[in-house]
mmCIF file of C-alpha atoms in Angstrom:
data_model
loop_
_atom_site.group_PDB
_atom_site.id
_atom_site.type_symbol
_atom_site.label_atom_id
_atom_site.label_comp_id
_atom_site.label_asym_id
_atom_site.label_seq_id
_atom_site.Cartn_x
_atom_site.Cartn_y
_atom_site.Cartn_z
ATOM 1 C CA MET A 1331 -51.372 5.247 42.422
ATOM 2 C CA SER A 1332 -53.805 2.989 44.309
ATOM 3 C CA ARG A 1333 -56.584 3.301 41.719
ATOM 4 C CA VAL A 1334 -54.165 2.515 38.906
ATOM 5 C CA GLU A 1335 -52.798 -0.501 40.770
ATOM 6 C CA ALA A 1336 -56.335 -1.920 41.012
ATOM 7 C CA LEU A 1337 -56.674 -2.138 37.214
ATOM 8 C CA PRO A 1338 -56.747 -5.547 35.417
ATOM 9 C CA THR A 1339 -53.147 -5.752 34.227
ATOM 10 C CA ASN A 1340 -53.283 -8.638 31.758
ATOM 11 C CA LEU A 1341 -56.483 -7.494 30.091
ATOM 12 C CA LEU A 1342 -55.142 -3.975 29.644
ATOM 13 C CA ALA A 1343 -51.852 -5.212 28.204
ATOM 14 C CA ILE A 1344 -53.498 -7.559 25.694
ATOM 15 C CA SER A 1345 -56.041 -4.946 24.646
ATOM 16 C CA GLY A 1346 -53.304 -2.319 24.253
ATOM 17 C CA ILE A 1347 -51.209 -4.608 22.070
ATOM 18 C CA VAL A 1348 -54.240 -5.344 19.874
ATOM 19 C CA PHE A 1349 -54.920 -1.630 19.361
ATOM 20 C CA CYS A 1350 -51.259 -0.984 18.510
ATOM 21 C CA LEU A 1351 -51.263 -3.851 16.015
ATOM 22 C CA MET A 1352 -54.417 -2.427 14.437
ATOM 23 C CA ALA A 1353 -52.661 0.924 14.015
ATOM 24 C CA LEU A 1354 -49.600 -0.734 12.484
ATOM 25 C CA ALA A 1355 -51.794 -2.855 10.206
ATOM 26 C CA MET A 1356 -52.937 0.369 8.549
ATOM 27 C CA THR A 1357 -49.449 0.677 7.051
ATOM 28 C CA LEU A 1358 -50.447 -2.081 4.625
ATOM 29 C CA PHE A 1359 -52.717 0.262 2.668
ATOM 30 C CA SER A 1360 -51.640 3.769 3.781
ATOM 31 C CA PRO A 1361 -48.094 3.557 5.169
ATOM 32 C CA GLN A 1362 -47.265 7.262 5.289
ATOM 33 C CA ALA A 1363 -50.509 8.292 6.991
ATOM 34 C CA ALA A 1364 -50.383 5.400 9.466
ATOM 35 C CA LEU A 1365 -46.779 6.096 10.469
ATOM 36 C CA ILE A 1366 -47.400 9.838 10.842
ATOM 37 C CA GLY A 1367 -50.325 9.007 13.136
ATOM 38 C CA TRP A 1368 -48.111 6.565 15.049
ATOM 39 C CA LEU A 1369 -45.413 9.250 15.367
ATOM 40 C CA ALA A 1370 -47.887 11.784 16.786
ATOM 41 C CA ALA A 1371 -49.049 9.217 19.362
ATOM 42 C CA LEU A 1372 -45.428 8.323 20.162
ATOM 43 C CA VAL A 1373 -44.581 11.956 20.888
ATOM 44 C CA PHE A 1374 -47.571 12.247 23.233
ATOM 45 C CA MET A 1375 -46.899 8.922 24.964
ATOM 46 C CA SER A 1376 -43.171 9.583 25.364
ATOM 47 C CA ALA A 1377 -43.930 12.835 27.194
ATOM 48 C CA LEU A 1378 -44.829 11.029 30.428
ATOM 49 C CA PRO A 1379 -41.723 8.842 30.883
ATOM 50 C CA LEU A 1380 -39.270 11.378 29.441
ATOM 51 C CA GLY A 1381 -40.856 14.258 31.331
ATOM 52 C CA ALA A 1382 -40.953 12.170 34.515
ATOM 53 C CA LEU A 1383 -37.263 11.363 34.019
ATOM 54 C CA CYS A 1384 -36.422 15.059 33.814
ATOM 55 C CA LEU A 1385 -38.632 15.925 36.797
ATOM 56 C CA THR A 1386 -37.166 13.080 38.872
ATOM 57 C CA MET A 1387 -33.654 14.399 38.285
ATOM 58 C CA MET A 1388 -34.810 17.898 39.232
ATOM 59 C CA MET A 1389 -36.438 16.529 42.401
ATOM 60 C CA ARG A 1390 -33.199 14.774 43.347
ATOM 61 C CA ILE A 1391 -31.370 18.126 43.080
ATOM 62 C CA ILE A 1392 -34.048 20.506 44.398
ATOM 63 C CA PRO A 1393 -35.659 19.357 47.664
ATOM 64 C CA GLY A 1394 -38.992 20.655 48.893
ATOM 65 C CA ILE A 1395 -42.680 19.937 49.262
ATOM 66 C CA TRP A 1396 -43.082 19.368 45.536
ATOM 67 C CA ARG A 1397 -40.718 16.387 45.744
ATOM 68 C CA ASP A 1398 -42.731 14.811 48.558
ATOM 69 C CA GLU A 1399 -45.923 15.161 46.526
ATOM 70 C CA LEU A 1400 -44.713 14.126 43.056
ATOM 71 C CA LEU A 1401 -41.902 11.614 43.528
ATOM 72 C CA THR A 1402 -44.326 8.797 44.380
ATOM 73 C CA VAL A 1403 -45.921 9.079 40.927
ATOM 74 C CA ALA A 1404 -42.864 10.200 38.956
ATOM 75 C CA GLU A 1405 -40.704 7.172 39.792
ATOM 76 C CA PRO A 1406 -43.282 4.594 38.576
ATOM 77 C CA ALA A 1407 -43.550 6.532 35.303
ATOM 78 C CA LEU A 1408 -39.855 5.804 34.687
ATOM 79 C CA LEU A 1409 -40.855 2.193 34.020
ATOM 80 C CA LEU A 1410 -42.403 3.404 30.751
ATOM 81 C CA VAL A 1411 -39.099 4.592 29.241
ATOM 82 C CA PRO A 1412 -38.383 1.170 27.600
ATOM 83 C CA LEU A 1413 -41.846 1.362 26.024
ATOM 84 C CA VAL A 1414 -40.751 4.542 24.211
ATOM 85 C CA LEU A 1415 -37.736 2.715 22.806
ATOM 86 C CA LEU A 1416 -39.904 -0.184 21.644
ATOM 87 C CA ALA A 1417 -42.557 2.115 20.143
ATOM 88 C CA SER A 1418 -39.933 4.021 18.140
ATOM 89 C CA LEU A 1419 -38.963 0.901 16.142
ATOM 90 C CA PRO A 1420 -41.799 1.232 13.552
ATOM 91 C CA ILE A 1421 -40.664 4.790 12.832
ATOM 92 C CA MET A 1422 -37.062 3.677 12.341
ATOM 93 C CA ILE A 1423 -38.165 0.841 10.069
ATOM 94 C CA GLY A 1424 -40.545 3.043 8.074
ATOM 95 C CA LEU A 1425 -38.320 6.095 7.594
ATOM 96 C CA PRO A 1426 -38.889 6.375 3.796
ATOM 97 C CA TRP A 1427 -42.651 6.591 4.317
ATOM 98 C CA THR A 1428 -42.421 9.002 7.257
ATOM 99 C CA TYR A 1429 -39.727 11.497 6.275
ATOM 100 C CA GLU A 1430 -39.235 13.341 3.019
ATOM 101 C CA TRP A 1431 -35.451 13.430 3.423
ATOM 102 C CA ALA A 1432 -35.374 9.606 3.575
ATOM 103 C CA ARG A 1433 -36.994 9.554 0.121
ATOM 104 C CA GLY A 1434 -34.177 11.538 -1.472
ATOM 105 C CA ALA A 1435 -35.305 15.147 -0.986
ATOM 106 C CA PRO A 1436 -32.634 17.765 -1.849
ATOM 107 C CA LEU A 1437 -30.623 18.720 1.234
ATOM 108 C CA GLY A 1438 -27.711 20.960 2.146
ATOM 109 C CA ALA A 1439 -24.230 19.598 2.808
ATOM 110 C CA PHE A 1440 -24.637 19.197 6.569
ATOM 111 C CA LYS A 1441 -28.151 17.763 6.376
ATOM 112 C CA LYS A 1442 -27.016 15.194 3.807
ATOM 113 C CA VAL A 1443 -24.732 13.762 6.481
ATOM 114 C CA TYR A 1444 -26.957 14.309 9.506
ATOM 115 C CA LEU A 1445 -30.238 13.157 7.982
ATOM 116 C CA THR A 1446 -29.354 9.664 6.860
ATOM 117 C CA PRO A 1447 -31.416 6.608 7.900
ATOM 118 C CA LEU A 1448 -28.511 4.842 9.602
ATOM 119 C CA PHE A 1449 -27.430 7.941 11.552
ATOM 120 C CA PHE A 1450 -31.063 8.629 12.529
ATOM 121 C CA ASP A 1451 -31.488 5.091 13.869
ATOM 122 C CA ILE A 1452 -28.178 5.200 15.757
ATOM 123 C CA ARG A 1453 -29.082 8.508 17.426
ATOM 124 C CA THR A 1454 -32.558 7.345 18.399
ATOM 125 C CA LEU A 1455 -31.337 4.014 19.796
ATOM 126 C CA ALA A 1456 -28.433 5.623 21.652
ATOM 127 C CA ILE A 1457 -30.517 8.417 23.215
ATOM 128 C CA LEU A 1458 -33.397 6.183 24.294
ATOM 129 C CA SER A 1459 -31.058 3.429 25.531
ATOM 130 C CA GLY A 1460 -29.246 6.063 27.584
ATOM 131 C CA ALA A 1461 -32.604 7.253 28.964
ATOM 132 C CA CYS A 1462 -33.440 3.648 29.948
ATOM 133 C CA TRP A 1463 -30.133 3.283 31.791
ATOM 134 C CA LEU A 1464 -30.549 6.648 33.517
ATOM 135 C CA ALA A 1465 -34.067 5.747 34.673
ATOM 136 C CA TRP A 1466 -32.797 2.397 35.987
ATOM 137 C CA ALA A 1467 -29.905 4.057 37.801
ATOM 138 C CA LEU A 1468 -32.113 6.680 39.461
ATOM 139 C CA VAL A 1469 -34.468 3.977 40.741
ATOM 140 C CA THR A 1470 -31.838 1.493 41.954
ATOM 141 C CA ARG A 1471 -29.112 3.846 43.228
ATOM 142 C CA PRO A 1472 -30.808 6.474 45.424
ATOM 143 C CA ARG A 1473 -27.601 7.208 47.366
ATOM 144 C CA ARG A 1474 -25.733 8.184 44.192
ATOM 145 C CA SER A 1475 -28.683 9.956 42.647
ATOM 146 C CA LEU A 1476 -27.521 13.543 43.287
ATOM 147 C CA PRO A 1477 -24.395 13.562 41.062
ATOM 148 C CA LEU A 1478 -26.165 11.279 38.593
ATOM 149 C CA ALA A 1479 -29.108 13.677 38.391
ATOM 150 C CA ALA A 1480 -26.877 16.737 38.009
ATOM 151 C CA MET A 1481 -24.938 15.279 35.082
ATOM 152 C CA GLY A 1482 -27.970 13.524 33.638
ATOM 153 C CA LEU A 1483 -30.069 16.679 33.571
ATOM 154 C CA ILE A 1484 -27.516 18.495 31.413
ATOM 155 C CA ALA A 1485 -27.257 15.569 29.018
ATOM 156 C CA PHE A 1486 -31.032 15.123 28.969
ATOM 157 C CA VAL A 1487 -31.782 18.666 27.793
ATOM 158 C CA LEU A 1488 -29.205 18.451 24.998
ATOM 159 C CA LEU A 1489 -30.140 14.959 23.806
ATOM 160 C CA HIS A 1490 -33.864 15.567 24.061
ATOM 161 C CA GLY A 1491 -33.326 18.496 21.687
ATOM 162 C CA LEU A 1492 -31.683 16.152 19.182
ATOM 163 C CA LEU A 1493 -34.592 13.730 19.482
ATOM 164 C CA SER A 1494 -37.077 16.565 18.888
ATOM 165 C CA VAL A 1495 -35.223 17.687 15.786
ATOM 166 C CA ASP A 1496 -35.051 14.135 14.438
ATOM 167 C CA TRP A 1497 -38.625 13.106 15.140
ATOM 168 C CA LEU A 1498 -40.501 16.339 14.469
ATOM 169 C CA MET A 1499 -38.521 19.164 12.912
ATOM 170 C CA SER A 1500 -37.031 16.946 10.200
ATOM 171 C CA LEU A 1501 -40.534 16.133 8.930
ATOM 172 C CA ASP A 1502 -39.966 19.311 6.909
ATOM 173 C CA PRO A 1503 -36.262 19.104 5.976
ATOM 174 C CA GLN A 1504 -36.242 22.747 4.830
ATOM 175 C CA PHE A 1505 -37.447 24.102 8.174
ATOM 176 C CA HIS A 1506 -35.074 24.934 10.987
ATOM 177 C CA SER A 1507 -35.416 26.775 14.279
ATOM 178 C CA SER A 1508 -32.825 27.028 17.033
ATOM 179 C CA GLY A 1509 -35.561 27.109 19.687
ATOM 180 C CA PHE A 1510 -37.546 24.129 18.401
ATOM 181 C CA GLY A 1511 -35.963 21.597 20.767
ATOM 182 C CA LEU A 1512 -36.691 23.724 23.844
ATOM 183 C CA TYR A 1513 -40.249 24.313 22.628
ATOM 184 C CA ILE A 1514 -40.871 20.555 22.365
ATOM 185 C CA LEU A 1515 -39.164 19.990 25.736
ATOM 186 C CA ALA A 1516 -41.471 22.561 27.354
ATOM 187 C CA GLY A 1517 -44.504 20.891 25.780
ATOM 188 C CA GLN A 1518 -43.524 17.403 26.877
ATOM 189 C CA MET A 1519 -42.658 18.571 30.392
ATOM 190 C CA LEU A 1520 -46.073 20.253 30.632
ATOM 191 C CA THR A 1521 -47.793 17.110 29.350
ATOM 192 C CA ALA A 1522 -45.896 14.944 31.848
ATOM 193 C CA LEU A 1523 -46.631 17.273 34.754
ATOM 194 C CA SER A 1524 -50.343 17.351 33.876
ATOM 195 C CA LEU A 1525 -50.492 13.542 33.796
ATOM 196 C CA LEU A 1526 -48.540 13.243 37.057
ATOM 197 C CA LEU A 1527 -50.838 15.759 38.757
ATOM 198 C CA ILE A 1528 -53.902 13.772 37.712
ATOM 199 C CA LEU A 1529 -52.331 10.551 39.011
ATOM 200 C CA ARG A 1530 -51.287 12.160 42.300
ATOM 201 C CA LEU A 1531 -54.496 14.068 42.984
ATOM 202 C CA SER A 1532 -56.692 11.078 42.153
ATOM 203 C CA ALA A 1533 -54.659 8.810 44.468
ATOM 204 C CA GLY A 1534 -55.574 10.582 47.710
ATOM 205 C CA PRO A 1535 -55.407 13.812 49.710
ATOM 206 C CA VAL A 1536 -52.559 16.237 49.027
ATOM 207 C CA GLY A 1537 -50.903 18.241 51.790
ATOM 208 C CA ARG A 1538 -50.159 21.383 49.771
ATOM 209 C CA PRO A 1539 -52.184 21.468 46.526
ATOM 210 C CA GLY A 1540 -51.179 25.104 46.056
ATOM 211 C CA VAL A 1541 -47.601 23.996 45.409
ATOM 212 C CA LEU A 1542 -48.765 21.673 42.629
ATOM 213 C CA GLY A 1543 -50.922 24.442 41.195
ATOM 214 C CA ALA A 1544 -47.958 26.788 41.147
ATOM 215 C CA LEU A 1545 -45.897 24.136 39.332
ATOM 216 C CA LEU A 1546 -48.599 23.766 36.678
ATOM 217 C CA LEU A 1547 -48.785 27.547 36.283
ATOM 218 C CA THR A 1548 -45.000 27.763 35.838
ATOM 219 C CA ALA A 1549 -44.953 24.926 33.285
ATOM 220 C CA ILE A 1550 -47.688 26.548 31.186
ATOM 221 C CA LEU A 1551 -45.886 29.903 31.296
ATOM 222 C CA PHE A 1552 -42.686 28.194 30.130
ATOM 223 C CA TRP A 1553 -44.514 26.582 27.196
ATOM 224 C CA VAL A 1554 -46.270 29.844 26.240
ATOM 225 C CA TYR A 1555 -42.998 31.775 26.265
ATOM 226 C CA LEU A 1556 -41.095 29.313 24.059
ATOM 227 C CA ALA A 1557 -44.014 28.710 21.667
ATOM 228 C CA PHE A 1558 -44.573 32.438 21.196
ATOM 229 C CA MET A 1559 -40.892 33.376 20.917
ATOM 230 C CA GLN A 1560 -40.300 30.833 18.145
ATOM 231 C CA TYR A 1561 -43.276 32.209 16.207
ATOM 232 C CA PHE A 1562 -42.295 35.845 16.917
ATOM 233 C CA ILE A 1563 -38.700 35.424 15.770
ATOM 234 C CA ILE A 1564 -39.758 33.745 12.520
ATOM 235 C CA TRP A 1565 -42.499 36.319 11.900
ATOM 236 C CA SER A 1566 -40.390 39.389 12.729
ATOM 237 C CA GLY A 1567 -37.442 38.106 10.692
ATOM 238 C CA ASN A 1568 -39.748 37.162 7.808
ATOM 239 C CA LEU A 1569 -37.875 33.877 7.406
ATOM 240 C CA PRO A 1570 -39.371 32.219 4.304
ATOM 241 C CA LYS A 1571 -38.920 28.570 5.332
ATOM 242 C CA GLY A 1572 -40.267 29.221 8.808
ATOM 243 C CA VAL A 1573 -43.194 31.207 7.430
ATOM 244 C CA ALA A 1574 -44.023 28.323 5.054
ATOM 245 C CA TRP A 1575 -43.957 25.911 8.013
ATOM 246 C CA TYR A 1576 -46.484 28.019 9.935
ATOM 247 C CA GLN A 1577 -48.612 28.685 6.845
ATOM 248 C CA ARG A 1578 -49.010 24.950 6.299
ATOM 249 C CA ARG A 1579 -50.325 24.708 9.856
ATOM 250 C CA GLY A 1580 -52.529 27.789 9.626
ATOM 251 C CA ASP A 1581 -54.962 26.626 6.925
ATOM 252 C CA GLY A 1582 -58.227 24.730 7.155
ATOM 253 C CA ILE A 1583 -58.653 22.259 9.982
ATOM 254 C CA TRP A 1584 -55.167 22.986 11.327
ATOM 255 C CA ALA A 1585 -56.025 26.629 11.942
ATOM 256 C CA VAL A 1586 -58.939 25.441 14.107
ATOM 257 C CA ALA A 1587 -56.641 23.000 15.934
ATOM 258 C CA GLU A 1588 -54.113 25.801 16.506
ATOM 259 C CA TYR A 1589 -56.715 28.102 18.069
ATOM 260 C CA LEU A 1590 -58.104 25.283 20.183
ATOM 261 C CA PHE A 1591 -54.839 24.067 21.703
ATOM 262 C CA THR A 1592 -53.758 27.655 22.314
ATOM 263 C CA LEU A 1593 -57.032 28.317 24.140
ATOM 264 C CA LEU A 1594 -56.682 25.082 26.113
ATOM 265 C CA HIS A 1595 -53.316 26.339 27.393
ATOM 266 C CA LEU A 1596 -54.094 30.018 27.924
ATOM 267 C CA LEU A 1597 -57.425 29.533 29.716
ATOM 268 C CA PRO A 1598 -55.909 27.258 32.430
ATOM 269 C CA LEU A 1599 -53.019 29.719 32.685
ATOM 270 C CA LEU A 1600 -55.363 32.625 33.420
ATOM 271 C CA LEU A 1601 -57.484 30.615 35.865
ATOM 272 C CA LEU A 1602 -54.414 29.451 37.795
ATOM 273 C CA PHE A 1603 -53.652 33.050 38.766
ATOM 274 C CA PHE A 1604 -56.641 32.864 41.145
ATOM 275 C CA PRO A 1605 -55.657 31.270 44.505
ATOM 276 C CA PRO A 1606 -58.977 29.385 44.995
ATOM 277 C CA VAL A 1607 -58.430 27.684 41.641
ATOM 278 C CA ARG A 1608 -54.723 27.081 42.180
ATOM 279 C CA THR A 1609 -55.307 25.400 45.559
ATOM 280 C CA SER A 1610 -58.303 23.246 44.576
ATOM 281 C CA PRO A 1611 -57.542 19.593 43.681
ATOM 282 C CA ALA A 1612 -60.721 19.377 41.585
ATOM 283 C CA TRP A 1613 -59.777 22.449 39.602
ATOM 284 C CA LEU A 1614 -56.217 21.203 39.114
ATOM 285 C CA ILE A 1615 -57.469 17.878 37.710
ATOM 286 C CA THR A 1616 -59.867 19.711 35.380
ATOM 287 C CA LEU A 1617 -57.220 22.142 34.128
ATOM 288 C CA SER A 1618 -54.676 19.342 33.701
ATOM 289 C CA LEU A 1619 -57.184 17.466 31.546
ATOM 290 C CA ALA A 1620 -57.705 20.609 29.449
ATOM 291 C CA VAL A 1621 -53.945 20.914 28.942
ATOM 292 C CA LEU A 1622 -53.740 17.248 27.905
ATOM 293 C CA ILE A 1623 -56.499 17.686 25.310
ATOM 294 C CA GLY A 1624 -54.583 20.690 24.013
ATOM 295 C CA ALA A 1625 -51.405 18.600 23.837
ATOM 296 C CA LEU A 1626 -53.197 15.915 21.803
ATOM 297 C CA LEU A 1627 -54.234 18.557 19.275
ATOM 298 C CA GLU A 1628 -50.794 20.170 19.301
ATOM 299 C CA TYR A 1629 -48.914 16.955 18.481
ATOM 300 C CA ALA A 1630 -51.312 16.272 15.604
ATOM 301 C CA TRP A 1631 -50.755 19.880 14.455
ATOM 302 C CA LEU A 1632 -46.996 19.364 14.537
ATOM 303 C CA THR A 1633 -46.988 16.162 12.479
ATOM 304 C CA MET A 1634 -50.007 15.699 10.235
ATOM 305 C CA PRO A 1635 -49.907 18.872 8.091
ATOM 306 C CA GLN A 1636 -46.953 17.264 6.302
ATOM 307 C CA LEU A 1637 -49.441 14.881 4.682
ATOM 308 C CA THR A 1638 -50.762 15.862 1.270
ATOM 309 C CA GLY A 1639 -53.714 13.480 1.654
ATOM 310 C CA HIS A 1640 -55.078 10.496 3.604
ATOM 311 C CA LEU A 1641 -55.761 12.605 6.697
ATOM 312 C CA GLY A 1642 -58.519 10.222 7.821
ATOM 313 C CA PRO A 1643 -56.210 7.169 8.071
ATOM 314 C CA ALA A 1644 -53.624 9.288 9.898
ATOM 315 C CA ILE A 1645 -56.155 10.413 12.519
ATOM 316 C CA THR A 1646 -57.457 6.849 12.858
ATOM 317 C CA ALA A 1647 -53.924 5.504 13.374
ATOM 318 C CA TYR A 1648 -53.281 8.297 15.870
ATOM 319 C CA LEU A 1649 -56.351 7.393 17.940
ATOM 320 C CA LEU A 1650 -55.694 3.637 17.786
ATOM 321 C CA SER A 1651 -52.071 4.150 18.827
ATOM 322 C CA LEU A 1652 -53.085 6.445 21.669
ATOM 323 C CA ILE A 1653 -55.558 3.912 23.017
ATOM 324 C CA GLY A 1654 -52.989 1.129 22.728
ATOM 325 C CA PHE A 1655 -50.179 3.094 24.379
ATOM 326 C CA THR A 1656 -52.509 4.249 27.170
ATOM 327 C CA GLN A 1657 -53.648 0.729 27.973
ATOM 328 C CA ILE A 1658 -50.129 -0.720 27.920
ATOM 329 C CA GLY A 1659 -48.906 2.171 30.059
ATOM 330 C CA LEU A 1660 -51.676 1.640 32.605
ATOM 331 C CA ALA A 1661 -50.882 -2.083 32.682
ATOM 332 C CA ILE A 1662 -47.249 -1.308 33.540
ATOM 333 C CA LEU A 1663 -48.167 1.349 36.104
ATOM 334 C CA SER A 1664 -50.639 -1.016 37.780
ATOM 335 C CA ARG A 1665 -47.679 -3.271 38.648
ATOM 336 C CA SER A 1666 -45.241 -0.438 39.377
ATOM 337 C CA THR A 1667 -44.859 -1.201 43.079
ATOM 338 C CA ILE A 1668 -43.865 -4.805 42.373
ATOM 339 C CA LEU A 1669 -41.620 -3.909 39.430
ATOM 340 C CA LEU A 1670 -39.771 -1.163 41.310
ATOM 341 C CA ALA A 1671 -39.230 -3.470 44.287
ATOM 342 C CA ARG A 1672 -37.833 -6.179 42.006
ATOM 343 C CA LEU A 1673 -35.456 -3.750 40.286
ATOM 344 C CA ARG A 1674 -34.107 -2.497 43.601
ATOM 345 C CA SER A 1675 -33.776 -5.938 45.166
ATOM 346 C CA SER A 1676 -32.026 -7.402 42.115
ATOM 347 C CA TYR A 1677 -29.536 -4.544 42.102
ATOM 348 C CA GLN A 1678 -28.895 -4.907 45.847
ATOM 349 C CA ALA A 1679 -28.380 -8.638 45.378
ATOM 350 C CA GLU A 1680 -25.783 -7.978 42.662
ATOM 351 C CA VAL A 1681 -23.945 -5.428 44.789
ATOM 352 C CA SER A 1682 -23.846 -7.705 47.827
ATOM 353 C CA ARG A 1683 -22.205 -10.567 45.909
#
């Protein structure tokens, strides 16, 4: 994290806020496109803190070399969880422009109750507030982290699935898939791991890079399995609503995006089977970057085909939001050592009273 900590914090934060405001300003003339672009960027940005939260709980439960290598970059990433909560507010405010069901689309009996603006907002606020508390507790209470991680990991997988359904699957209220939540979880975990590997490998020498390479290989395999199985089940069952969902994402520019992000996952997967690649820090950084580019395309592929027009503003808002979130995130990470120390000392001071 030393290179990140050397970054100009204030300048990054101000610049990031400006870029985010520019993205939100696009809602004045193209609200649906701007908010869809913001949502795609939110899903990508949230992958690091939410994925780091899941990995931190796993590292508390499962000791080993991987914990020694990754915990130093995973814990600082937990400081970004409140940013996810803050960044979700424009989506909650702009539900009628973002989601068809919020504009009065015909729904079944259950969906009429589940997909209501108030219930959506309550779920999002409750889940992300719970994630903030869990991140705080893991950082400030290391002695109690094992039972906290065990219970938190179970809750995380279930609640993350709800968040995935709300944010992404409900963009098409007619589409449903029982494996969608796990598919998004696998994608966000892979995105988080790729970012953490880049941060760790760029910070200094690694004792066992082969362990990190094996982790990346496992994460890509997990994503490939869940992405393919969802498609295979819908295709083999000839499920009309699922087929329509894939057809919308298999035409024009989205077909190109689909092939590209698939290639950017499968090529690193194949290369990681070779030990010289799997144990090389340079190769791991390169392959992690390829996976991240694939993730950027994938999250656009998941969200933007719902638009019937104004694709240009959506892509522009996506890029502006990404730049803004990245700069704000780097500003927070550059002060992570100080912020983590303050959190721990303030908690210890409260306990000692």
